C-alpha cells in the first residue's frame, strides 16, 4: 500500500482476513479490518470504510485492546470529519483521547490532539487549533517522536499560513521538513516541500514555488506515492491557472486526474474534475465546464464528500449565472450555502454569499446584493482569502456605482485593486480596472477612465498569449469582450470632446485588437509549424523572465499595500530594489523577444500578432473601396468609415436596438416562402436596419466596393440585402429608358426598397487586419496550372 497500489493491497488484506478468522486471531482480524477500511477511505468510499472500521472497533473492545480501539476511533473520526460531520468527529476523537491517556500512550495522544486541532481549524477556530497543536508538539518532543513532531510543526505552519503570516509558516514548514529528512520519511518530506511551494506561490515567488513543487514531484515518484504525486500535479496546475496560463493548467490537471483514478481516490478525482471545469469556465467554454462539474458532483455525492459537493454546486451556479440563467444560478447557490454552513467551510460560505449577491445585483435588487456582500466580506477576511475579499470589495463598489454614489464606489474598487495585485491574479485585476474605469466615466473623468481601461486591455492581451490551444484562446477571448468594448467607448467619447486628437483612430485599432487576434493566429498557424527553428532555450528564458517579473512586482506591491510595516526605511529600500529588478527583467525580456522575432518570424507572428493600425489598414484599400467597421455597445454603438485617405466615425444606437432589428431581418431572409412573408415585409425590415446602421454614410458611398466588418448580430446579416438609402441612386433605376415590365415589378415589390448589391460589390471580413495576412498568404501560393471557369447567377441566396 505504501507503493500506491491500493488495489493490490486490498487483494492481500482480503486474503489475510479469512486466515485470521480461521485461526481465531481476533487481534489480527481487527488490524486487517482497519487496513481494509483504510483502503476504502483513501478511495473515497467512506461508507465502506466506516463498515470495516466499526467491525474492527467491536473486535478491539471484545478483546479489550484499548490501543487498537483508540486507533480505530481515530480512523472513524477522520471519516466523519471528511463527511463534514465535524461534531461527530470530535465526539469520537475525544473517546480516543481518553483511552490513549488511560494507557499512557503519549505518542498516540499527540496524534489525536493533532487530529482534533485539524477539526477546529476546519471549523474556523484557528486559535483553538493552535492551542491543541502546541499541546501535541510538547508531547511529541517529550517522547522523542520525531515523526509526530514533524507532522505537528507542519500543522502549526498551516495555521500561520491560513492566518496570512507566511514567513512564520515558512519557518515552521522548514523545521518540519528538516525532521522528515532526519528520520528518512520521504513521504513526509514530499508533503512538506509541497507546502513550502504553496507558500511561495501565495507570496508571488513563482520560480521558488515551481522549484519546490518539482522537488516534491520527484520524491513522490521515487517512493511510488501516486496520491502525493497527484496532489503536487494538481497544485502545479492551480499555479498555472492563477498565472492565466490555462492551457498549462489543464495539462497538469489531466495528469493528476489520471493518477487519482489509478489509485481509486474518488474524492481527489472529484476535486480535480472540478478544477478542470473551472479552467473551461474561465475560458468561456461553459458547456464543457458543466460537463466536468456534473461529473465532480456525482462523485462527491457518491463518497459523501460534502466540501466538494458544496464547492461544485457553487461552481455550477456560477456557470448558469454566466449563461444569464439567474434563477437557476440561485437554485444551485442556495443548495451549496447550507452545506458549507453545516461543515463550517467559512471560505466557501464567503464565496457563495458573494455569488448570491452578484445575482441579486444583476436582477436589479441592490439592497439584497449589499446584504449578501456584507455577509461575505468579514468571512473572507477571517479566513485570509484575499482574492475573495478583493472580489467582494469591487462588487460592493459596483452596487454603489449603480446607486449613483461614485465616490464611495471608487473607495471600494481602490481597496480591491492592491489585494488582487498582491496575489498576482491578473484576470481579477483586469476586472477591477474595468470597474474603476466605469466609475470614472460616471464621474465624467474620461482621461482617468482611459488609463484604467487601457491597463485592463494590456492585461488581457498578455494573458491571451498564454493559451496555446486555438479553441480555448477563442473561447477565452469571448469572455473579455466587455473590457474591449468599454475601452472603445471611452476613446470614442474622448473623440467627441477632442475630434482632432486621433482618439477615433485609437478606437478603431482597439476594435481590431478585440476581433482580429484569434483569426490572425488561426490563419498564421494554419500554414506554419510555429516551433520549427525556434531555439527552445529562448522560449524557456522568455517564460522564466515573465514569471520573475510577475513575482517581483507582486512582492513590491505586497510591501506597498502592507499597512503594518515594521520598518518604513527597510520597506522603502525593498520597494526600490524590486522596482529596479523588475525594470531590468523587462529590458531583458524586450531584448529576448526581439531576438526571437528575428530568429523565427513565423513563431513571432503567432506569439506576437499585431492587428493593423489606421495607416496600415488604409494601405490595404484602393480608391474604389470603402471599409465600414462596426462595434456594438451596451449604451451606444460605433461605425468607422475608412478610405485610403480618410477616417470618419459615427455614433449609432445601442446594441440591443440594432440586434433586435438585425435578427428580425435575418429571420425573414432565412425562408420567407415557408413563413408566408411578402417581399414588402423583407424590404421594410431591410430598410429599418439600414436606417440604423447605414444612414450616416448613405450619401458618401457612391458606387464603391464596400468591405464590411460587422460585429455581433451584424456578422450574420448579408449587407447586400440592405436598403440603399441614397435616393439619387435609387431613382436612377426608374428613368424613362427603363423597361416598363421591370418598373412594374419593382413598384409591386416596394418602390422604396433598393438593395445595396445594385450599386455596390459587397465583401464581408471578420476584421480589417485579415486583408493583409490573406494577401501575404495568397502571394506565396503557386499559380494554378489550369484555368477553371465558373458560371453563377448573382442575387441573394435563400434557404
XYZ file of N, CA and C in Angstrom, residues 392-610:
657
model
N -15.276 40.733 -3.474
C -16.438 41.296 -2.782
C -16.349 42.811 -2.685
N -15.157 43.335 -2.433
C -14.979 44.784 -2.353
C -15.354 45.461 -3.665
N -14.865 44.912 -4.782
C -15.191 45.551 -6.071
C -16.667 45.361 -6.424
N -17.274 44.254 -5.966
C -18.707 44.059 -6.195
C -19.539 45.067 -5.406
N -19.104 45.352 -4.180
C -19.784 46.399 -3.393
C -19.651 47.735 -4.119
N -18.458 47.969 -4.682
C -18.247 49.193 -5.454
C -19.218 49.300 -6.614
N -19.483 48.186 -7.267
C -20.420 48.194 -8.401
C -21.843 48.548 -7.948
N -22.215 48.075 -6.762
C -23.553 48.423 -6.249
C -23.651 49.931 -6.039
N -22.601 50.508 -5.439
C -22.628 51.957 -5.207
C -22.576 52.731 -6.528
N -21.897 52.172 -7.526
C -21.956 52.741 -8.883
C -23.396 52.820 -9.357
N -24.102 51.697 -9.185
C -25.486 51.602 -9.635
C -26.394 52.575 -8.883
N -26.050 52.816 -7.614
C -26.846 53.735 -6.792
C -26.464 55.196 -7.016
N -25.448 55.435 -7.873
C -25.033 56.802 -8.178
C -24.033 57.390 -7.207
N -23.571 56.589 -6.231
C -22.598 57.074 -5.250
C -21.196 56.701 -5.744
N -20.693 57.468 -6.731
C -19.431 57.114 -7.383
C -18.223 57.269 -6.472
N -18.281 58.218 -5.546
C -17.152 58.419 -4.638
C -16.963 57.196 -3.746
N -18.068 56.695 -3.206
C -17.978 55.504 -2.361
C -17.603 54.275 -3.200
N -18.098 54.236 -4.430
C -17.752 53.127 -5.324
C -16.245 53.071 -5.546
N -15.633 54.222 -5.842
C -14.183 54.264 -6.057
C -13.416 53.812 -4.826
N -13.910 54.165 -3.665
C -13.264 53.774 -2.409
C -13.155 52.247 -2.324
N -14.227 51.549 -2.647
C -14.217 50.081 -2.561
C -13.368 49.461 -3.679
N -13.486 50.010 -4.906
C -12.665 49.485 -6.002
C -11.177 49.641 -5.692
N -10.814 50.790 -5.134
C -9.402 51.052 -4.853
C -8.877 50.241 -3.670
N -9.760 49.766 -2.821
C -9.341 48.806 -1.780
C -9.107 47.429 -2.402
N -9.898 47.107 -3.424
C -9.810 45.781 -4.043
C -8.559 45.627 -4.909
N -8.153 46.697 -5.600
C -7.072 46.597 -6.584
C -5.747 46.103 -6.002
N -5.221 46.698 -4.906
C -3.947 46.189 -4.366
C -4.046 44.756 -3.858
N -5.227 44.354 -3.402
C -5.398 42.966 -2.959
C -5.251 42.008 -4.143
N -5.884 42.337 -5.275
C -5.774 41.487 -6.463
C -4.331 41.435 -6.948
N -3.664 42.580 -6.912
C -2.268 42.610 -7.362
C -1.361 41.836 -6.406
N -1.692 41.863 -5.138
C -0.827 41.203 -4.149
C -0.791 39.690 -4.328
N -1.849 39.120 -4.905
C -1.858 37.674 -5.125
C -1.566 37.323 -6.587
N -1.300 38.341 -7.405
C -0.902 38.101 -8.786
C -2.006 37.559 -9.675
N -3.282 37.768 -9.286
C -4.396 37.247 -10.078
C -4.754 38.296 -11.136
N -4.182 38.130 -12.338
C -4.284 39.145 -13.379
C -5.708 39.324 -13.898
N -6.448 38.223 -14.023
C -7.816 38.330 -14.515
C -8.662 39.172 -13.568
N -8.499 38.956 -12.253
C -9.234 39.755 -11.278
C -8.809 41.223 -11.359
N -7.517 41.461 -11.513
C -7.014 42.835 -11.625
C -7.654 43.539 -12.823
N -7.745 42.839 -13.955
C -8.347 43.435 -15.148
C -9.812 43.789 -14.906
N -10.530 42.913 -14.216
C -11.943 43.169 -13.911
C -12.100 44.402 -13.031
N -11.250 44.520 -12.023
C -11.329 45.673 -11.106
C -10.982 46.956 -11.849
N -9.957 46.911 -12.702
C -9.593 48.090 -13.503
C -10.761 48.513 -14.393
N -11.468 47.531 -14.966
C -12.657 47.850 -15.759
C -13.709 48.552 -14.901
N -13.912 48.059 -13.677
C -14.897 48.672 -12.783
C -14.503 50.092 -12.405
N -13.207 50.303 -12.182
C -12.724 51.653 -11.858
C -12.947 52.580 -13.056
N -12.648 52.082 -14.258
C -12.860 52.882 -15.468
C -14.330 53.276 -15.612
N -15.223 52.325 -15.350
C -16.658 52.598 -15.435
C -17.065 53.704 -14.466
N -16.488 53.669 -13.264
C -16.813 54.683 -12.263
C -16.334 56.063 -12.705
N -15.137 56.128 -13.266
C -14.626 57.418 -13.738
C -15.457 57.964 -14.897
N -16.013 57.070 -15.725
C -16.912 57.537 -16.790
C -18.124 58.224 -16.175
N -18.686 57.584 -15.156
C -19.856 58.159 -14.479
C -19.528 59.524 -13.874
N -18.282 59.693 -13.440
C -17.856 60.980 -12.867
C -17.515 62.005 -13.939
N -17.424 61.536 -15.194
C -17.064 62.444 -16.276
C -15.575 62.612 -16.469
N -14.779 61.808 -15.787
C -13.322 61.902 -15.905
C -12.843 60.849 -16.905
N -12.914 61.206 -18.203
C -12.619 60.230 -19.248
C -11.145 59.874 -19.333
N -10.259 60.803 -18.976
C -8.823 60.504 -19.045
C -8.443 59.426 -18.027
N -8.941 59.540 -16.808
C -8.658 58.505 -15.805
C -9.342 57.192 -16.186
N -10.517 57.294 -16.772
C -11.199 56.086 -17.247
C -10.353 55.391 -18.308
N -9.774 56.185 -19.216
C -8.939 55.626 -20.287
C -7.700 54.937 -19.727
N -7.054 55.560 -18.743
C -5.856 54.960 -18.133
C -6.158 53.572 -17.589
N -7.283 53.448 -16.910
C -7.630 52.162 -16.300
C -8.121 51.146 -17.320
N -8.887 51.571 -18.315
C -9.360 50.617 -19.335
C -8.187 50.113 -20.172
N -7.221 50.994 -20.457
C -6.046 50.566 -21.221
C -5.232 49.540 -20.423
N -5.085 49.779 -19.117
C -4.355 48.828 -18.271
C -5.047 47.468 -18.274
N -6.386 47.467 -18.260
C -7.143 46.211 -18.300
C -6.938 45.493 -19.628
N -6.982 46.231 -20.748
C -6.769 45.638 -22.070
C -5.360 45.055 -22.178
N -4.374 45.775 -21.636
C -2.983 45.290 -21.683
C -2.841 43.946 -20.967
N -3.542 43.800 -19.838
C -3.501 42.528 -19.101
C -4.111 41.407 -19.946
N -5.252 41.680 -20.567
C -5.920 40.676 -21.392
C -5.043 40.276 -22.572
N -4.400 41.252 -23.190
C -3.518 40.958 -24.322
C -2.376 40.045 -23.894
N -1.867 40.272 -22.677
C -0.767 39.453 -22.175
C -1.240 38.041 -21.839
N -2.404 37.936 -21.207
C -2.923 36.621 -20.830
C -3.267 35.788 -22.059
N -3.698 36.431 -23.137
C -4.079 35.722 -24.346
C -2.944 34.858 -24.883
N -1.708 35.370 -24.767
C -0.566 34.635 -25.329
C -0.245 33.372 -24.550
N -0.841 33.206 -23.354
C -0.515 32.055 -22.515
C -1.454 30.875 -22.746
N -2.380 31.021 -23.696
C -3.271 29.915 -24.044
C -2.879 29.407 -25.423
N -2.331 28.185 -25.490
C -1.804 27.662 -26.750
C -2.894 27.175 -27.694
N -3.940 26.566 -27.146
C -4.978 25.976 -27.986
C -5.811 27.065 -28.651
N -5.992 26.960 -29.989
C -6.815 27.938 -30.703
C -8.237 27.963 -30.175
N -8.787 26.768 -29.935
C -10.166 26.648 -29.461
C -10.338 27.367 -28.133
N -9.390 27.112 -27.201
C -9.500 27.736 -25.884
C -9.197 29.224 -25.947
N -8.269 29.614 -26.825
C -7.938 31.029 -26.952
C -9.166 31.800 -27.417
N -9.910 31.218 -28.354
C -11.116 31.862 -28.873
C -12.179 31.997 -27.791
N -12.425 30.915 -27.046
C -13.472 30.967 -26.012
C -13.071 31.909 -24.888
N -11.754 31.932 -24.546
C -11.301 32.862 -23.504
C -11.504 34.304 -23.961
N -11.134 34.593 -25.219
C -11.232 35.958 -25.728
C -12.679 36.442 -25.695
N -13.625 35.517 -25.920
C -15.042 35.891 -25.911
C -15.490 36.357 -24.531
N -14.815 35.887 -23.465
C -15.237 36.240 -22.106
C -14.794 37.639 -21.692
N -13.902 38.255 -22.453
C -13.340 39.558 -22.036
C -13.690 40.672 -23.014
N -14.649 40.418 -23.915
C -15.001 41.436 -24.898
C -15.555 42.703 -24.255
N -16.195 42.580 -23.090
C -16.753 43.760 -22.440
C -15.667 44.771 -22.081
N -14.459 44.276 -21.777
C -13.349 45.187 -21.444
C -12.933 45.972 -22.685
N -12.841 45.299 -23.821
C -12.506 45.996 -25.071
C -13.595 47.004 -25.448
N -14.852 46.599 -25.305
C -15.963 47.481 -25.687
C -15.953 48.756 -24.839
N -15.662 48.591 -23.551
C -15.594 49.753 -22.668
C -14.464 50.677 -23.117
N -13.300 50.090 -23.421
C -12.149 50.877 -23.859
C -12.472 51.652 -25.139
N -13.130 50.996 -26.088
C -13.531 51.646 -27.345
C -14.487 52.802 -27.066
N -15.449 52.570 -26.186
C -16.439 53.605 -25.870
C -15.772 54.833 -25.259
N -14.810 54.612 -24.365
C -14.108 55.735 -23.732
C -13.351 56.541 -24.792
N -12.644 55.839 -25.680
C -11.894 56.523 -26.737
C -12.826 57.334 -27.641
N -13.984 56.780 -27.983
C -14.908 57.497 -28.866
C -15.573 58.684 -28.169
N -15.784 58.556 -26.863
C -16.313 59.707 -26.119
C -15.273 60.822 -26.038
N -13.996 60.441 -25.908
C -12.916 61.430 -25.927
C -12.803 62.062 -27.322
N -13.038 61.270 -28.358
C -13.020 61.808 -29.721
C -14.111 62.864 -29.897
N -15.263 62.619 -29.310
C -16.368 63.574 -29.403
C -15.965 64.912 -28.763
N -15.198 64.838 -27.673
C -14.743 66.059 -26.991
C -13.588 66.735 -27.739
N -12.694 65.901 -28.329
C -11.493 66.420 -28.980
C -11.314 65.741 -30.343
N -12.063 66.162 -31.359
C -12.068 65.451 -32.651
C -10.724 65.435 -33.373
N -9.815 66.323 -33.021
C -8.560 66.437 -33.768
C -7.410 65.627 -33.175
N -7.635 64.916 -32.053
C -6.537 64.253 -31.355
C -6.366 62.780 -31.714
N -7.157 62.282 -32.647
C -6.947 60.922 -33.144
C -7.472 59.813 -32.252
N -8.379 60.135 -31.347
C -8.939 59.082 -30.485
C -9.770 58.080 -31.285
N -10.393 58.563 -32.398
C -11.193 57.639 -33.210
C -10.308 56.589 -33.879
N -9.081 56.987 -34.279
C -8.143 56.012 -34.858
C -7.703 55.001 -33.810
N -7.485 55.470 -32.584
C -7.130 54.551 -31.500
C -8.274 53.579 -31.224
N -9.509 54.081 -31.287
C -10.676 53.217 -31.051
C -10.784 52.146 -32.139
N -10.520 52.544 -33.399
C -10.536 51.571 -34.496
C -9.471 50.492 -34.272
N -8.283 50.919 -33.823
C -7.209 49.956 -33.538
C -7.606 49.014 -32.409
N -8.284 49.561 -31.390
C -8.751 48.724 -30.274
C -9.797 47.725 -30.756
N -10.654 48.180 -31.668
C -11.660 47.284 -32.243
C -10.981 46.144 -32.997
N -9.911 46.461 -33.718
C -9.151 45.429 -34.428
C -8.533 44.424 -33.456
N -7.985 44.931 -32.357
C -7.408 44.028 -31.351
C -8.469 43.081 -30.815
N -9.650 43.615 -30.578
C -10.698 42.802 -29.943
C -11.209 41.698 -30.857
N -11.089 41.909 -32.181
C -11.673 40.924 -33.093
C -10.631 40.193 -33.935
N -9.459 40.805 -34.165
C -8.530 40.258 -35.154
C -7.613 39.196 -34.597
N -7.316 39.235 -33.306
C -6.290 38.356 -32.736
C -6.515 36.882 -33.081
N -7.690 36.387 -32.702
C -7.938 34.955 -32.872
C -7.816 34.508 -34.308
N -8.407 35.282 -35.238
C -8.361 34.871 -36.637
C -6.952 34.999 -37.206
N -6.234 36.051 -36.845
C -4.852 36.192 -37.314
C -4.023 34.994 -36.893
N -4.222 34.570 -35.636
C -3.456 33.432 -35.124
C -3.806 32.154 -35.874
N -5.091 31.958 -36.142
C -5.511 30.762 -36.869
C -4.935 30.744 -38.290
N -5.011 31.892 -38.975
C -4.517 31.964 -40.341
C -3.014 31.730 -40.397
N -2.302 32.295 -39.424
C -0.851 32.155 -39.404
C -0.454 30.738 -39.050
N -1.093 30.208 -37.986
C -0.717 28.878 -37.504
C -1.092 27.793 -38.501
N -2.139 28.034 -39.276
C -2.595 27.020 -40.226
C -1.523 26.687 -41.260
N -0.635 27.635 -41.519
C 0.380 27.418 -42.548
C 1.791 27.427 -41.991
N 1.946 27.170 -40.675
C 3.298 27.220 -40.114
C 3.442 26.262 -38.958
N 4.573 25.534 -38.973
C 4.973 24.793 -37.784
C 5.693 25.808 -36.913
N 4.962 26.397 -35.937
C 5.462 27.611 -35.284
C 6.711 27.379 -34.450
N 6.949 26.161 -34.016
C 8.131 25.915 -33.191
C 9.337 25.488 -34.024
N 9.105 25.286 -35.326
C 10.192 24.860 -36.191
C 11.251 25.962 -36.269
N 12.472 25.585 -35.897
C 13.563 26.540 -35.979
C 13.716 27.441 -34.777
N 12.811 27.325 -33.795
C 12.913 28.163 -32.599
C 13.820 27.481 -31.586
N 14.758 28.226 -31.066
C 15.631 27.697 -30.029
C 14.810 27.500 -28.760
N 14.625 26.262 -28.287
C 13.782 26.040 -27.099
C 14.305 26.755 -25.861
N 15.611 26.997 -25.819
C 16.180 27.714 -24.666
C 15.679 29.156 -24.624
N 15.498 29.758 -25.809
C 14.987 31.134 -25.857
C 13.547 31.194 -25.352
N 12.740 30.208 -25.765
C 11.340 30.166 -25.320
C 11.278 29.963 -23.806
N 12.135 29.072 -23.271
C 12.168 28.828 -21.822
C 12.628 30.083 -21.082
N 13.632 30.783 -21.633
C 14.116 32.021 -20.998
C 13.001 33.063 -20.953
N 12.229 33.146 -22.044
C 11.134 34.112 -22.102
C 10.113 33.850 -20.997
N 9.762 32.569 -20.830
C 8.780 32.202 -19.807
C 9.316 32.489 -18.402
N 10.587 32.160 -18.178
C 11.200 32.401 -16.866
C 11.242 33.887 -16.527
N 11.600 34.702 -17.520
C 11.660 36.157 -17.278
C 10.282 36.709 -16.951
N 9.254 36.246 -17.676
C 7.897 36.725 -17.398
C 7.466 36.364 -15.982
N 7.833 35.154 -15.532
C 7.485 34.734 -14.172
C 8.247 35.552 -13.132
N 9.503 35.864 -13.415
C 10.284 36.706 -12.498
C 9.667 38.095 -12.375
N 9.264 38.653 -13.512
C 8.632 39.979 -13.498
C 7.374 39.951 -12.650
N 6.528 38.942 -12.871
C 5.265 38.829 -12.131
C 5.505 38.684 -10.634
N 6.447 37.806 -10.256
C 6.659 37.527 -8.840
C 7.268 38.722 -8.111
N 8.245 39.398 -8.740
C 8.893 40.526 -8.056
C 7.985 41.753 -7.999
N 7.186 41.938 -9.042
C 6.223 43.027 -8.999
C 5.188 42.780 -7.900
N 4.810 41.526 -7.727
C 3.862 41.173 -6.666
C 4.445 41.466 -5.291
N 5.723 41.086 -5.083
C 6.378 41.346 -3.795
C 6.464 42.847 -3.525
N 6.751 43.634 -4.572
C 6.805 45.089 -4.406
C 5.444 45.635 -3.975
N 4.393 45.146 -4.637
C 3.042 45.616 -4.304
C 2.618 45.139 -2.921
N 3.075 43.954 -2.517
C 2.779 43.457 -1.167
C 3.283 44.436 -0.114
N 4.524 44.901 -0.308
C 5.118 45.825 0.659
C 4.350 47.144 0.663
N 4.003 47.643 -0.535
C 3.277 48.906 -0.630
C 1.903 48.834 0.020
N 1.263 47.649 -0.066
C -0.100 47.517 0.466
C -0.126 47.094 1.932
N 1.061 46.837 2.512
C 1.134 46.401 3.906
C 1.062 47.616 4.823
N -0.024 47.732 5.559
C -0.212 48.884 6.450
C 0.504 48.708 7.780
N 1.036 47.512 8.032
C 1.695 47.243 9.315
C 3.197 47.036 9.120
N 3.823 47.947 8.362
C 5.251 47.831 8.104
C 6.024 48.018 9.402
N 6.944 47.078 9.679
C 7.721 47.179 10.918
C 8.827 48.212 10.786
N 9.330 48.438 9.562
C 10.411 49.390 9.374
C 10.224 50.057 8.018
N 9.778 51.328 8.042
C 9.475 52.029 6.802
C 10.689 52.202 5.906
N 11.875 52.447 6.525
C 13.085 52.641 5.723
C 13.458 51.370 4.972
N 13.383 50.229 5.684
C 13.677 48.945 5.046
C 12.659 48.666 3.947
N 11.386 48.965 4.223
C 10.325 48.728 3.242
C 10.544 49.556 1.985
N 10.893 50.835 2.166
C 11.122 51.705 1.009
C 12.298 51.208 0.178
N 13.357 50.768 0.873
C 14.530 50.249 0.158
C 14.163 48.990 -0.637
N 13.340 48.135 -0.020
C 12.923 46.905 -0.693
C 12.075 47.226 -1.927
N 11.171 48.200 -1.793
C 10.322 48.605 -2.916
C 11.179 49.086 -4.082
N 12.178 49.932 -3.784
C 13.052 50.452 -4.830
C 13.866 49.333 -5.486
N 14.329 48.388 -4.642
C 15.117 47.276 -5.175
C 14.284 46.432 -6.139
N 13.056 46.087 -5.697
C 12.191 45.277 -6.549
C 11.803 46.025 -7.829
N 11.566 47.325 -7.699
C 11.206 48.132 -8.863
C 12.326 48.109 -9.901
N 13.578 48.264 -9.407
C 14.738 48.255 -10.296
C 14.914 46.884 -10.952
N 14.753 45.820 -10.154
C 14.903 44.463 -10.680
C 13.841 44.151 -11.732
N 12.598 44.601 -11.475
C 11.515 44.372 -12.439
C 11.837 45.070 -13.758
N 12.305 46.314 -13.697
C 12.627 47.047 -14.910
C 13.765 46.380 -15.676
N 14.756 45.880 -14.932
C 15.861 45.166 -15.578
C 15.356 43.917 -16.311
N 14.462 43.195 -15.644
C 13.896 41.987 -16.263
C 13.059 42.339 -17.493
N 12.321 43.457 -17.427
C 11.516 43.890 -18.582
C 12.430 44.211 -19.764
N 13.553 44.901 -19.479
C 14.514 45.203 -20.547
C 15.081 43.922 -21.154
N 15.403 42.953 -20.275
C 15.905 41.662 -20.760
C 14.860 40.968 -21.633
N 13.590 41.037 -21.184
C 12.513 40.382 -21.921
C 12.328 41.014 -23.300
N 12.374 42.350 -23.355
C 12.236 43.037 -24.640
C 13.345 42.627 -25.607
N 14.578 42.555 -25.094
C 15.715 42.157 -25.930
C 15.549 40.709 -26.415
N 15.090 39.850 -25.494
C 14.919 38.440 -25.843
C 13.832 38.265 -26.888
N 12.714 38.990 -26.732
C 11.620 38.874 -27.696
C 12.038 39.390 -29.072
N 12.866 40.431 -29.086
C 13.387 40.930 -30.359
C 14.247 39.856 -31.030
N 15.026 39.144 -30.228
C 15.880 38.070 -30.740
C 15.031 36.934 -31.305
N 13.957 36.584 -30.583
C 13.065 35.518 -31.042
C 12.401 35.906 -32.364
N 11.930 37.158 -32.444
C 11.266 37.617 -33.668
C 12.215 37.566 -34.862
N 13.473 37.933 -34.606
C 14.464 37.926 -35.685
C 14.799 36.511 -36.125
N 14.949 35.613 -35.142
C 15.380 34.252 -35.455
C 14.270 33.393 -36.030
N 13.020 33.704 -35.707
C 11.923 32.908 -36.235
C 10.678 33.766 -36.447
N 10.577 34.424 -37.595
C 9.456 35.337 -37.854
C 8.095 34.658 -37.770
N 8.009 33.383 -38.183
C 6.692 32.724 -38.165
C 6.218 32.470 -36.742
N 7.157 32.082 -35.870
C 6.805 31.909 -34.457
C 6.373 33.255 -33.875
N 7.125 34.287 -34.194
C 6.801 35.624 -33.678
C 5.444 36.093 -34.179
N 5.115 35.755 -35.428
C 3.836 36.188 -35.978
C 2.657 35.596 -35.226
N 2.842 34.387 -34.695
C 1.775 33.771 -33.894
C 1.809 34.275 -32.465
N 3.016 34.309 -31.883
C 3.131 34.685 -30.469
C 2.818 36.164 -30.253
N 3.216 36.988 -31.222
C 3.021 38.437 -31.076
C 2.306 39.026 -32.298
N 1.158 38.504 -32.708
C 0.484 39.041 -33.898
C 0.030 40.469 -33.648
N 0.217 41.319 -34.633
C -0.137 42.720 -34.464
C -1.258 43.103 -35.425
